[in-house]
mmCIF file of C-alpha atoms in Angstrom:
data_model
loop_
_atom_site.group_PDB
_atom_site.id
_atom_site.type_symbol
_atom_site.label_atom_id
_atom_site.label_comp_id
_atom_site.label_asym_id
_atom_site.label_seq_id
_atom_site.Cartn_x
_atom_site.Cartn_y
_atom_site.Cartn_z
ATOM 1 C CA UNK A 9 32.779 -74.464 -57.748
ATOM 2 C CA UNK A 10 31.236 -77.974 -58.823
ATOM 3 C CA UNK A 11 30.945 -79.928 -55.325
ATOM 4 C CA UNK A 12 32.614 -83.043 -55.010
ATOM 5 C CA UNK A 13 29.958 -85.543 -55.151
ATOM 6 C CA UNK A 14 29.482 -89.429 -55.358
ATOM 7 C CA UNK A 15 27.091 -92.591 -54.695
ATOM 8 C CA UNK A 16 28.723 -95.043 -52.368
ATOM 9 C CA UNK A 17 26.209 -97.292 -53.491
ATOM 10 C CA UNK A 18 23.948 -98.455 -56.491
ATOM 11 C CA UNK A 19 20.755 -99.573 -57.611
ATOM 12 C CA UNK A 20 22.006 -102.477 -60.018
ATOM 13 C CA UNK A 21 20.631 -105.249 -61.733
ATOM 14 C CA UNK A 22 21.746 -107.647 -59.386
ATOM 15 C CA UNK A 23 20.087 -105.904 -56.267
ATOM 16 C CA UNK A 24 21.557 -102.683 -53.967
ATOM 17 C CA UNK A 25 25.489 -102.605 -54.184
ATOM 18 C CA UNK A 26 27.066 -101.151 -51.502
ATOM 19 C CA UNK A 27 30.652 -99.296 -51.732
ATOM 20 C CA UNK A 28 30.349 -98.242 -48.016
ATOM 21 C CA UNK A 29 33.021 -100.463 -46.486
ATOM 22 C CA UNK A 30 35.132 -98.338 -47.511
ATOM 23 C CA UNK A 31 34.589 -95.767 -45.087
ATOM 24 C CA UNK A 32 35.482 -98.291 -42.603
ATOM 25 C CA UNK A 33 39.144 -98.546 -42.735
ATOM 26 C CA UNK A 34 40.974 -97.116 -40.177
ATOM 27 C CA UNK A 35 44.499 -96.760 -42.378
ATOM 28 C CA UNK A 36 42.427 -93.881 -44.540
ATOM 29 C CA UNK A 37 40.357 -92.700 -41.828
ATOM 30 C CA UNK A 38 40.354 -91.533 -37.891
ATOM 31 C CA UNK A 39 36.724 -90.683 -36.899
ATOM 32 C CA UNK A 40 33.659 -92.344 -38.616
ATOM 33 C CA UNK A 41 30.328 -91.625 -37.219
ATOM 34 C CA UNK A 42 27.767 -94.166 -37.922
ATOM 35 C CA UNK A 43 24.177 -92.778 -37.144
ATOM 36 C CA UNK A 44 22.062 -95.777 -36.341
ATOM 37 C CA UNK A 45 17.763 -95.091 -36.645
ATOM 38 C CA UNK A 46 14.771 -95.161 -39.038
ATOM 39 C CA UNK A 47 13.230 -93.460 -41.621
ATOM 40 C CA UNK A 48 12.504 -89.461 -40.417
ATOM 41 C CA UNK A 49 14.482 -89.205 -37.672
ATOM 42 C CA UNK A 50 16.558 -86.558 -38.944
ATOM 43 C CA UNK A 51 19.760 -88.430 -40.358
ATOM 44 C CA UNK A 52 20.690 -86.253 -43.254
ATOM 45 C CA UNK A 53 19.544 -83.653 -41.283
ATOM 46 C CA UNK A 54 22.695 -83.484 -38.824
ATOM 47 C CA UNK A 55 25.048 -84.485 -41.718
ATOM 48 C CA UNK A 56 24.471 -81.347 -43.646
ATOM 49 C CA UNK A 57 24.403 -79.695 -40.722
ATOM 50 C CA UNK A 58 27.670 -81.238 -40.017
ATOM 51 C CA UNK A 59 28.891 -80.503 -43.415
ATOM 52 C CA UNK A 60 28.281 -76.637 -42.883
ATOM 53 C CA UNK A 61 30.342 -76.482 -39.786
ATOM 54 C CA UNK A 62 32.649 -78.238 -41.614
ATOM 55 C CA UNK A 63 32.928 -75.557 -44.571
ATOM 56 C CA UNK A 64 32.173 -72.947 -41.996
ATOM 57 C CA UNK A 65 35.737 -73.641 -40.594
ATOM 58 C CA UNK A 66 36.813 -73.534 -44.677
ATOM 59 C CA UNK A 67 37.355 -77.299 -45.461
ATOM 60 C CA UNK A 68 36.388 -78.957 -48.235
ATOM 61 C CA UNK A 69 33.998 -81.704 -47.944
ATOM 62 C CA UNK A 70 33.014 -84.434 -50.308
ATOM 63 C CA UNK A 71 28.740 -85.441 -50.541
ATOM 64 C CA UNK A 72 28.154 -89.182 -50.717
ATOM 65 C CA UNK A 73 24.361 -88.703 -52.287
ATOM 66 C CA UNK A 74 21.834 -91.498 -51.779
ATOM 67 C CA UNK A 75 20.808 -93.228 -54.950
ATOM 68 C CA UNK A 76 17.065 -93.665 -54.135
ATOM 69 C CA UNK A 77 16.866 -90.253 -53.548
ATOM 70 C CA UNK A 78 20.112 -87.939 -54.853
ATOM 71 C CA UNK A 79 18.855 -84.961 -52.763
ATOM 72 C CA UNK A 80 19.181 -86.828 -49.365
ATOM 73 C CA UNK A 81 22.550 -87.141 -47.705
ATOM 74 C CA UNK A 82 24.426 -91.137 -46.786
ATOM 75 C CA UNK A 83 27.687 -89.809 -45.874
ATOM 76 C CA UNK A 84 29.685 -86.176 -45.633
ATOM 77 C CA UNK A 85 33.198 -86.564 -46.190
ATOM 78 C CA UNK A 86 35.802 -83.971 -44.739
ATOM 79 C CA UNK A 87 39.208 -85.424 -46.339
ATOM 80 C CA UNK A 88 41.565 -82.820 -44.535
ATOM 81 C CA UNK A 89 40.437 -84.408 -41.164
ATOM 82 C CA UNK A 90 40.228 -88.175 -42.154
ATOM 83 C CA UNK A 91 36.938 -87.838 -40.525
ATOM 84 C CA UNK A 92 33.019 -89.260 -42.247
ATOM 85 C CA UNK A 93 29.755 -89.422 -40.964
ATOM 86 C CA UNK A 94 27.726 -91.647 -42.566
ATOM 87 C CA UNK A 95 24.215 -93.508 -42.314
ATOM 88 C CA UNK A 96 24.890 -96.943 -41.235
ATOM 89 C CA UNK A 97 21.326 -98.364 -41.614
ATOM 90 C CA UNK A 98 20.175 -100.924 -44.221
ATOM 91 C CA UNK A 99 20.759 -101.339 -46.974
ATOM 92 C CA UNK A 100 24.376 -99.556 -46.447
ATOM 93 C CA UNK A 101 24.570 -101.301 -43.215
ATOM 94 C CA UNK A 102 28.264 -100.223 -41.693
ATOM 95 C CA UNK A 103 29.660 -101.787 -38.584
ATOM 96 C CA UNK A 104 32.353 -100.444 -36.633
ATOM 97 C CA UNK A 105 36.047 -102.356 -37.774
ATOM 98 C CA UNK A 106 37.892 -100.473 -34.667
ATOM 99 C CA UNK A 107 35.356 -99.042 -32.107
ATOM 100 C CA UNK A 108 36.335 -96.283 -29.949
ATOM 101 C CA UNK A 109 39.801 -95.530 -31.618
ATOM 102 C CA UNK A 110 38.043 -94.497 -34.691
ATOM 103 C CA UNK A 111 34.423 -95.636 -35.465
ATOM 104 C CA UNK A 112 31.696 -94.832 -33.183
ATOM 105 C CA UNK A 113 27.612 -94.610 -33.005
ATOM 106 C CA UNK A 114 25.592 -91.895 -33.237
ATOM 107 C CA UNK A 115 21.693 -93.522 -32.247
ATOM 108 C CA UNK A 116 18.943 -90.709 -33.312
ATOM 109 C CA UNK A 117 16.116 -93.456 -31.870
ATOM 110 C CA UNK A 118 15.876 -91.742 -28.845
ATOM 111 C CA UNK A 119 14.582 -88.726 -30.401
ATOM 112 C CA UNK A 120 11.728 -90.536 -31.463
ATOM 113 C CA UNK A 121 8.344 -89.845 -29.377
ATOM 114 C CA UNK A 122 7.630 -93.822 -28.255
ATOM 115 C CA UNK A 123 3.878 -92.729 -27.049
ATOM 116 C CA UNK A 124 3.036 -90.738 -29.974
ATOM 117 C CA UNK A 125 4.205 -93.245 -33.023
ATOM 118 C CA UNK A 126 2.169 -95.940 -31.081
ATOM 119 C CA UNK A 127 -1.025 -95.165 -32.369
ATOM 120 C CA UNK A 128 0.370 -95.030 -36.125
ATOM 121 C CA UNK A 129 2.014 -98.494 -35.840
ATOM 122 C CA UNK A 130 -0.262 -99.923 -38.605
ATOM 123 C CA UNK A 131 0.360 -96.685 -40.861
ATOM 124 C CA UNK A 132 3.887 -97.230 -40.480
ATOM 125 C CA UNK A 133 4.692 -101.462 -41.129
ATOM 126 C CA UNK A 134 1.697 -100.479 -44.106
ATOM 127 C CA UNK A 135 4.188 -97.513 -45.452
ATOM 128 C CA UNK A 136 7.307 -99.238 -45.091
ATOM 129 C CA UNK A 137 5.790 -102.669 -46.632
ATOM 130 C CA UNK A 138 4.739 -100.405 -49.669
ATOM 131 C CA UNK A 139 8.110 -99.302 -49.942
ATOM 132 C CA UNK A 140 10.040 -102.257 -49.691
ATOM 133 C CA UNK A 141 7.773 -104.065 -52.339
ATOM 134 C CA UNK A 142 8.427 -101.475 -55.446
ATOM 135 C CA UNK A 143 12.421 -102.003 -54.767
ATOM 136 C CA UNK A 144 11.416 -105.848 -55.967
ATOM 137 C CA UNK A 145 10.140 -104.546 -58.827
ATOM 138 C CA UNK A 146 12.806 -102.170 -59.468
ATOM 139 C CA UNK A 147 15.349 -104.813 -59.385
ATOM 140 C CA UNK A 148 13.902 -107.581 -61.479
ATOM 141 C CA UNK A 149 13.959 -104.719 -64.267
ATOM 142 C CA UNK A 150 17.159 -104.099 -63.764
ATOM 143 C CA UNK A 151 18.215 -107.197 -63.386
ATOM 144 C CA UNK A 152 16.303 -108.110 -67.054
ATOM 145 C CA UNK A 153 18.057 -104.506 -68.508
ATOM 146 C CA UNK A 154 21.200 -105.700 -67.371
ATOM 147 C CA UNK A 155 21.475 -108.962 -68.646
ATOM 148 C CA UNK A 156 20.321 -107.252 -72.183
ATOM 149 C CA UNK A 157 23.117 -105.003 -72.339
ATOM 150 C CA UNK A 158 25.854 -107.861 -71.184
ATOM 151 C CA UNK A 159 24.209 -108.994 -74.590
ATOM 152 C CA UNK A 160 24.982 -106.376 -76.652
ATOM 153 C CA UNK A 161 28.696 -106.525 -75.098
ATOM 154 C CA UNK A 162 29.399 -109.740 -75.701
ATOM 155 C CA UNK A 163 28.159 -109.510 -79.531
ATOM 156 C CA UNK A 164 30.629 -106.670 -80.156
ATOM 157 C CA UNK A 165 33.598 -106.208 -77.426
ATOM 158 C CA UNK A 166 35.332 -109.346 -79.448
ATOM 159 C CA UNK A 167 39.150 -109.878 -78.741
ATOM 160 C CA UNK A 168 40.217 -107.886 -82.069
ATOM 161 C CA UNK A 169 38.473 -104.520 -80.507
ATOM 162 C CA UNK A 170 39.825 -105.331 -77.212
ATOM 163 C CA UNK A 171 42.852 -105.102 -78.682
ATOM 164 C CA UNK A 172 42.452 -102.211 -80.566
ATOM 165 C CA UNK A 173 41.255 -100.387 -77.108
ATOM 166 C CA UNK A 174 43.963 -101.862 -75.050
ATOM 167 C CA UNK A 175 46.771 -100.075 -78.009
ATOM 168 C CA UNK A 176 44.825 -97.490 -77.564
ATOM 169 C CA UNK A 177 45.433 -97.365 -73.767
ATOM 170 C CA UNK A 178 48.963 -97.919 -74.205
ATOM 171 C CA UNK A 179 49.199 -94.494 -75.977
ATOM 172 C CA UNK A 180 47.776 -92.984 -73.309
ATOM 173 C CA UNK A 181 49.588 -94.371 -70.779
ATOM 174 C CA UNK A 182 52.630 -93.522 -72.347
ATOM 175 C CA UNK A 183 51.306 -89.708 -72.759
ATOM 176 C CA UNK A 184 49.390 -88.641 -70.279
ATOM 177 C CA UNK A 185 51.054 -90.700 -67.612
ATOM 178 C CA UNK A 186 55.007 -90.402 -67.824
ATOM 179 C CA UNK A 187 55.192 -88.269 -64.432
ATOM 180 C CA UNK A 188 55.574 -90.355 -61.230
ATOM 181 C CA UNK A 189 52.768 -89.769 -58.276
ATOM 182 C CA UNK A 190 53.427 -90.957 -54.752
ATOM 183 C CA UNK A 191 51.924 -93.227 -52.701
ATOM 184 C CA UNK A 192 49.053 -93.832 -55.114
ATOM 185 C CA UNK A 193 46.025 -95.911 -53.790
ATOM 186 C CA UNK A 194 42.573 -95.967 -55.553
ATOM 187 C CA UNK A 195 38.654 -95.161 -53.964
ATOM 188 C CA UNK A 196 35.722 -96.700 -55.349
ATOM 189 C CA UNK A 197 32.657 -94.523 -56.003
ATOM 190 C CA UNK A 198 30.062 -94.543 -58.337
ATOM 191 C CA UNK A 199 30.311 -91.242 -60.519
ATOM 192 C CA UNK A 200 26.527 -92.486 -61.516
ATOM 193 C CA UNK A 201 23.503 -94.342 -60.381
ATOM 194 C CA UNK A 202 19.657 -95.348 -61.295
ATOM 195 C CA UNK A 203 17.410 -92.669 -59.487
ATOM 196 C CA UNK A 204 14.482 -91.922 -59.426
ATOM 197 C CA UNK A 205 14.764 -88.805 -61.282
ATOM 198 C CA UNK A 206 16.375 -91.108 -63.938
ATOM 199 C CA UNK A 207 19.753 -92.240 -65.137
ATOM 200 C CA UNK A 208 21.621 -89.747 -63.649
ATOM 201 C CA UNK A 209 25.512 -88.847 -64.011
ATOM 202 C CA UNK A 210 27.380 -86.192 -61.010
ATOM 203 C CA UNK A 211 29.340 -84.132 -64.414
ATOM 204 C CA UNK A 212 29.698 -81.463 -61.599
ATOM 205 C CA UNK A 213 32.144 -83.648 -59.783
ATOM 206 C CA UNK A 214 34.117 -84.587 -62.818
ATOM 207 C CA UNK A 215 34.467 -80.511 -63.271
ATOM 208 C CA UNK A 216 35.905 -79.860 -59.551
ATOM 209 C CA UNK A 217 39.077 -82.236 -60.020
ATOM 210 C CA UNK A 218 39.575 -81.991 -63.504
ATOM 211 C CA UNK A 219 40.670 -80.005 -66.413
ATOM 212 C CA UNK A 220 41.423 -82.080 -68.670
ATOM 213 C CA UNK A 221 38.543 -84.762 -69.603
ATOM 214 C CA UNK A 222 38.770 -87.506 -72.182
ATOM 215 C CA UNK A 223 35.661 -88.172 -73.690
ATOM 216 C CA UNK A 224 35.012 -91.876 -74.052
ATOM 217 C CA UNK A 225 31.860 -91.497 -76.780
ATOM 218 C CA UNK A 226 30.228 -95.436 -76.105
ATOM 219 C CA UNK A 227 26.984 -96.913 -76.963
ATOM 220 C CA UNK A 228 28.421 -100.555 -76.629
ATOM 221 C CA UNK A 229 30.269 -100.318 -72.908
ATOM 222 C CA UNK A 230 33.724 -100.980 -74.287
ATOM 223 C CA UNK A 231 35.140 -98.150 -72.128
ATOM 224 C CA UNK A 232 36.366 -100.471 -69.828
ATOM 225 C CA UNK A 233 38.101 -102.108 -72.081
ATOM 226 C CA UNK A 234 40.848 -99.033 -72.108
ATOM 227 C CA UNK A 235 40.636 -97.470 -68.380
ATOM 228 C CA UNK A 236 41.255 -100.711 -66.972
ATOM 229 C CA UNK A 237 45.380 -100.547 -68.245
ATOM 230 C CA UNK A 238 45.218 -97.023 -67.612
ATOM 231 C CA UNK A 239 44.050 -97.279 -64.287
ATOM 232 C CA UNK A 240 46.616 -100.415 -63.263
ATOM 233 C CA UNK A 241 48.974 -98.317 -64.990
ATOM 234 C CA UNK A 242 48.223 -94.802 -63.301
ATOM 235 C CA UNK A 243 48.427 -97.525 -59.532
ATOM 236 C CA UNK A 244 51.743 -98.177 -60.830
ATOM 237 C CA UNK A 245 52.741 -95.192 -61.419
ATOM 238 C CA UNK A 246 51.949 -93.938 -57.692
ATOM 239 C CA UNK A 247 48.696 -91.669 -58.943
ATOM 240 C CA UNK A 248 46.316 -91.838 -56.493
ATOM 241 C CA UNK A 249 42.605 -92.610 -58.768
ATOM 242 C CA UNK A 250 38.517 -92.906 -58.262
ATOM 243 C CA UNK A 251 37.795 -95.529 -59.885
ATOM 244 C CA UNK A 252 33.933 -95.315 -60.746
ATOM 245 C CA UNK A 253 32.132 -98.386 -61.395
ATOM 246 C CA UNK A 254 29.084 -98.420 -64.314
ATOM 247 C CA UNK A 255 25.936 -99.301 -62.317
ATOM 248 C CA UNK A 256 24.275 -101.437 -64.788
ATOM 249 C CA UNK A 257 28.191 -103.647 -64.431
ATOM 250 C CA UNK A 258 29.569 -102.835 -61.452
ATOM 251 C CA UNK A 259 32.413 -105.311 -62.425
ATOM 252 C CA UNK A 260 33.399 -102.840 -65.443
ATOM 253 C CA UNK A 261 34.617 -99.301 -65.320
ATOM 254 C CA UNK A 262 33.029 -96.333 -66.432
ATOM 255 C CA UNK A 263 34.777 -93.750 -65.621
ATOM 256 C CA UNK A 264 37.955 -92.984 -64.313
ATOM 257 C CA UNK A 265 39.587 -89.894 -62.686
ATOM 258 C CA UNK A 266 43.462 -88.600 -61.661
ATOM 259 C CA UNK A 267 42.834 -85.917 -59.290
ATOM 260 C CA UNK A 268 46.203 -85.709 -58.763
ATOM 261 C CA UNK A 269 46.716 -84.965 -62.499
ATOM 262 C CA UNK A 270 43.643 -83.259 -62.962
ATOM 263 C CA UNK A 271 42.740 -85.979 -65.532
ATOM 264 C CA UNK A 272 39.533 -88.044 -66.130
ATOM 265 C CA UNK A 273 38.273 -90.421 -68.383
ATOM 266 C CA UNK A 274 34.450 -90.530 -69.075
ATOM 267 C CA UNK A 275 32.252 -92.634 -70.874
ATOM 268 C CA UNK A 276 29.795 -90.207 -73.043
ATOM 269 C CA UNK A 277 26.367 -91.978 -74.007
ATOM 270 C CA UNK A 278 23.583 -90.953 -76.154
ATOM 271 C CA UNK A 279 21.254 -91.381 -72.952
ATOM 272 C CA UNK A 280 24.091 -89.286 -70.791
ATOM 273 C CA UNK A 281 26.824 -87.313 -72.537
ATOM 274 C CA UNK A 282 29.176 -85.006 -71.646
ATOM 275 C CA UNK A 283 27.621 -81.735 -71.301
ATOM 276 C CA UNK A 284 30.861 -79.631 -71.964
ATOM 277 C CA UNK A 285 34.169 -79.764 -74.706
ATOM 278 C CA UNK A 286 36.992 -82.395 -73.678
ATOM 279 C CA UNK A 287 40.025 -82.227 -73.832
ATOM 280 C CA UNK A 288 39.988 -85.266 -76.451
ATOM 281 C CA UNK A 289 37.651 -87.081 -77.805
ATOM 282 C CA UNK A 290 37.949 -91.249 -78.436
ATOM 283 C CA UNK A 291 34.644 -92.736 -80.793
ATOM 284 C CA UNK A 292 35.086 -95.868 -79.391
ATOM 285 C CA UNK A 293 32.025 -97.192 -81.288
ATOM 286 C CA UNK A 294 34.038 -96.687 -84.332
ATOM 287 C CA UNK A 295 36.440 -99.896 -83.253
ATOM 288 C CA UNK A 296 33.652 -101.935 -83.335
ATOM 289 C CA UNK A 297 33.973 -104.351 -86.513
ATOM 290 C CA UNK A 298 31.029 -102.840 -89.073
ATOM 291 C CA UNK A 299 30.432 -106.229 -90.331
ATOM 292 C CA UNK A 300 29.340 -107.297 -87.507
ATOM 293 C CA UNK A 301 27.044 -104.398 -86.975
ATOM 294 C CA UNK A 302 25.601 -104.747 -89.616
ATOM 295 C CA UNK A 303 24.993 -108.233 -89.851
ATOM 296 C CA UNK A 304 23.446 -107.525 -86.042
ATOM 297 C CA UNK A 305 21.842 -104.363 -86.634
ATOM 298 C CA UNK A 306 17.791 -105.796 -85.813
ATOM 299 C CA UNK A 307 18.974 -107.454 -82.390
ATOM 300 C CA UNK A 308 20.896 -104.689 -81.834
ATOM 301 C CA UNK A 309 18.525 -102.378 -81.875
ATOM 302 C CA UNK A 310 15.630 -104.815 -80.394
ATOM 303 C CA UNK A 311 18.116 -105.471 -77.517
ATOM 304 C CA UNK A 312 18.927 -101.720 -76.874
ATOM 305 C CA UNK A 313 15.351 -100.845 -76.693
ATOM 306 C CA UNK A 314 14.058 -103.563 -74.547
ATOM 307 C CA UNK A 315 16.814 -102.534 -72.305
ATOM 308 C CA UNK A 316 16.008 -99.192 -72.235
ATOM 309 C CA UNK A 317 12.109 -99.786 -71.499
ATOM 310 C CA UNK A 318 13.140 -102.170 -68.957
ATOM 311 C CA UNK A 319 15.331 -99.295 -67.015
ATOM 312 C CA UNK A 320 13.072 -96.258 -67.905
ATOM 313 C CA UNK A 321 10.213 -98.943 -65.543
ATOM 314 C CA UNK A 322 13.255 -99.606 -63.105
ATOM 315 C CA UNK A 323 12.543 -95.624 -63.071
ATOM 316 C CA UNK A 324 9.573 -95.216 -62.449
ATOM 317 C CA UNK A 325 9.163 -98.147 -59.366
ATOM 318 C CA UNK A 326 12.129 -96.216 -57.825
ATOM 319 C CA UNK A 327 9.901 -92.937 -58.316
ATOM 320 C CA UNK A 328 6.642 -94.998 -56.485
ATOM 321 C CA UNK A 329 9.346 -96.220 -53.611
ATOM 322 C CA UNK A 330 10.151 -92.557 -53.019
ATOM 323 C CA UNK A 331 6.763 -91.526 -52.853
ATOM 324 C CA UNK A 332 6.089 -94.167 -50.180
ATOM 325 C CA UNK A 333 9.625 -93.803 -48.397
ATOM 326 C CA UNK A 334 8.417 -89.522 -48.474
ATOM 327 C CA UNK A 335 5.228 -90.905 -46.862
ATOM 328 C CA UNK A 336 6.574 -93.045 -44.351
ATOM 329 C CA UNK A 337 9.119 -89.784 -43.453
ATOM 330 C CA UNK A 338 5.872 -87.459 -43.430
ATOM 331 C CA UNK A 339 4.343 -89.837 -40.377
ATOM 332 C CA UNK A 340 7.522 -89.980 -38.634
ATOM 333 C CA UNK A 341 8.657 -86.556 -38.260
ATOM 334 C CA UNK A 342 5.919 -84.990 -36.052
ATOM 335 C CA UNK A 343 7.423 -87.323 -33.400
ATOM 336 C CA UNK A 344 10.811 -86.457 -33.382
ATOM 337 C CA UNK A 345 12.673 -84.126 -31.745
ATOM 338 C CA UNK A 346 14.640 -82.153 -34.128
ATOM 339 C CA UNK A 347 16.204 -80.024 -31.389
ATOM 340 C CA UNK A 348 17.833 -82.691 -29.500
ATOM 341 C CA UNK A 349 19.098 -84.230 -33.222
ATOM 342 C CA UNK A 350 20.769 -80.271 -33.605
ATOM 343 C CA UNK A 351 22.350 -80.073 -30.834
ATOM 344 C CA UNK A 352 23.516 -83.635 -31.393
ATOM 345 C CA UNK A 353 25.103 -82.356 -35.187
ATOM 346 C CA UNK A 354 26.587 -79.547 -33.227
ATOM 347 C CA UNK A 355 28.420 -81.659 -30.439
ATOM 348 C CA UNK A 356 29.529 -83.966 -33.757
ATOM 349 C CA UNK A 357 31.323 -81.162 -35.338
ATOM 350 C CA UNK A 358 32.965 -79.528 -32.742
ATOM 351 C CA UNK A 359 34.512 -83.305 -32.046
ATOM 352 C CA UNK A 360 35.786 -83.406 -35.528
ATOM 353 C CA UNK A 361 36.692 -80.321 -35.604
ATOM 354 C CA UNK A 362 39.296 -80.658 -32.896
ATOM 355 C CA UNK A 363 41.327 -83.162 -34.895
ATOM 356 C CA UNK A 364 44.407 -81.910 -36.748
ATOM 357 C CA UNK A 365 44.432 -81.822 -39.966
ATOM 358 C CA UNK A 366 46.230 -84.621 -42.227
#
């Protein structure tokens, strides 16, 4: 079975965009463990060990991947127990909102060998500065690419096109959202992210939660105008939704999942196409005024080409940042008591598994 994986933070045109505050909602969670420590101290290792304990107990988990390095974990959520273990360090700083009753800290800094680290202090400082410097360039490139993408959207998503999309959304709402749900509510998650591996979309997460998938073929940023009214109608009908922003425009929706309906709507682009046969395929690009497209063809070609080049440059910067962070972790790793980290993981898992199911 495909895993349920999301990002709760994204590398965006405005910098790092965090949705981690959703893990500090005491109405949704009963136990949130916030890890505090530095590089190479075993945060991801601890979370993976807790996850394995939960899975061995027959519990489903949701993985939150790091947008800087999607091979690394930033959080593990165990929905059936209302529990989560999360890396609460920068850039996705998380602090308790209900200390003791819900949230508690896990401090891994005590497992550093402070005496052993002293001789390599200058190396650590240099690697840290190198890592942070790469991110400055990444966000400059993404900022410029985001402005160009917005220019394309403003050119093509004129009121007449938005009206067509609203009409199509009304038809979908009447067909798909007739059945009333329960309490409803929405979670925000990034399904896509700009990573050191390129622009990545976690299609397996859609497969794990939806048997019916609407593929929205869209290279012009039109999907938001279709998805927003569908989300509003779904919540009004009492359905649970996962609303997924566009990492290149976090104020706009790119994907939408209704797990209780086994239904999803995904934006499919030439760069990140939906890899399977869709339940229905909607060509949103076909709704754009053909004459306007022809008149603006040179401008659109230039804008898209430059935006793509800037995004590629940002990906290259993220790869350099990843290499610098790996260097930083290699400096720290020999001076970490990983046996102590594992024991902490086991104790944390025991505490979480003692909770009653919701």
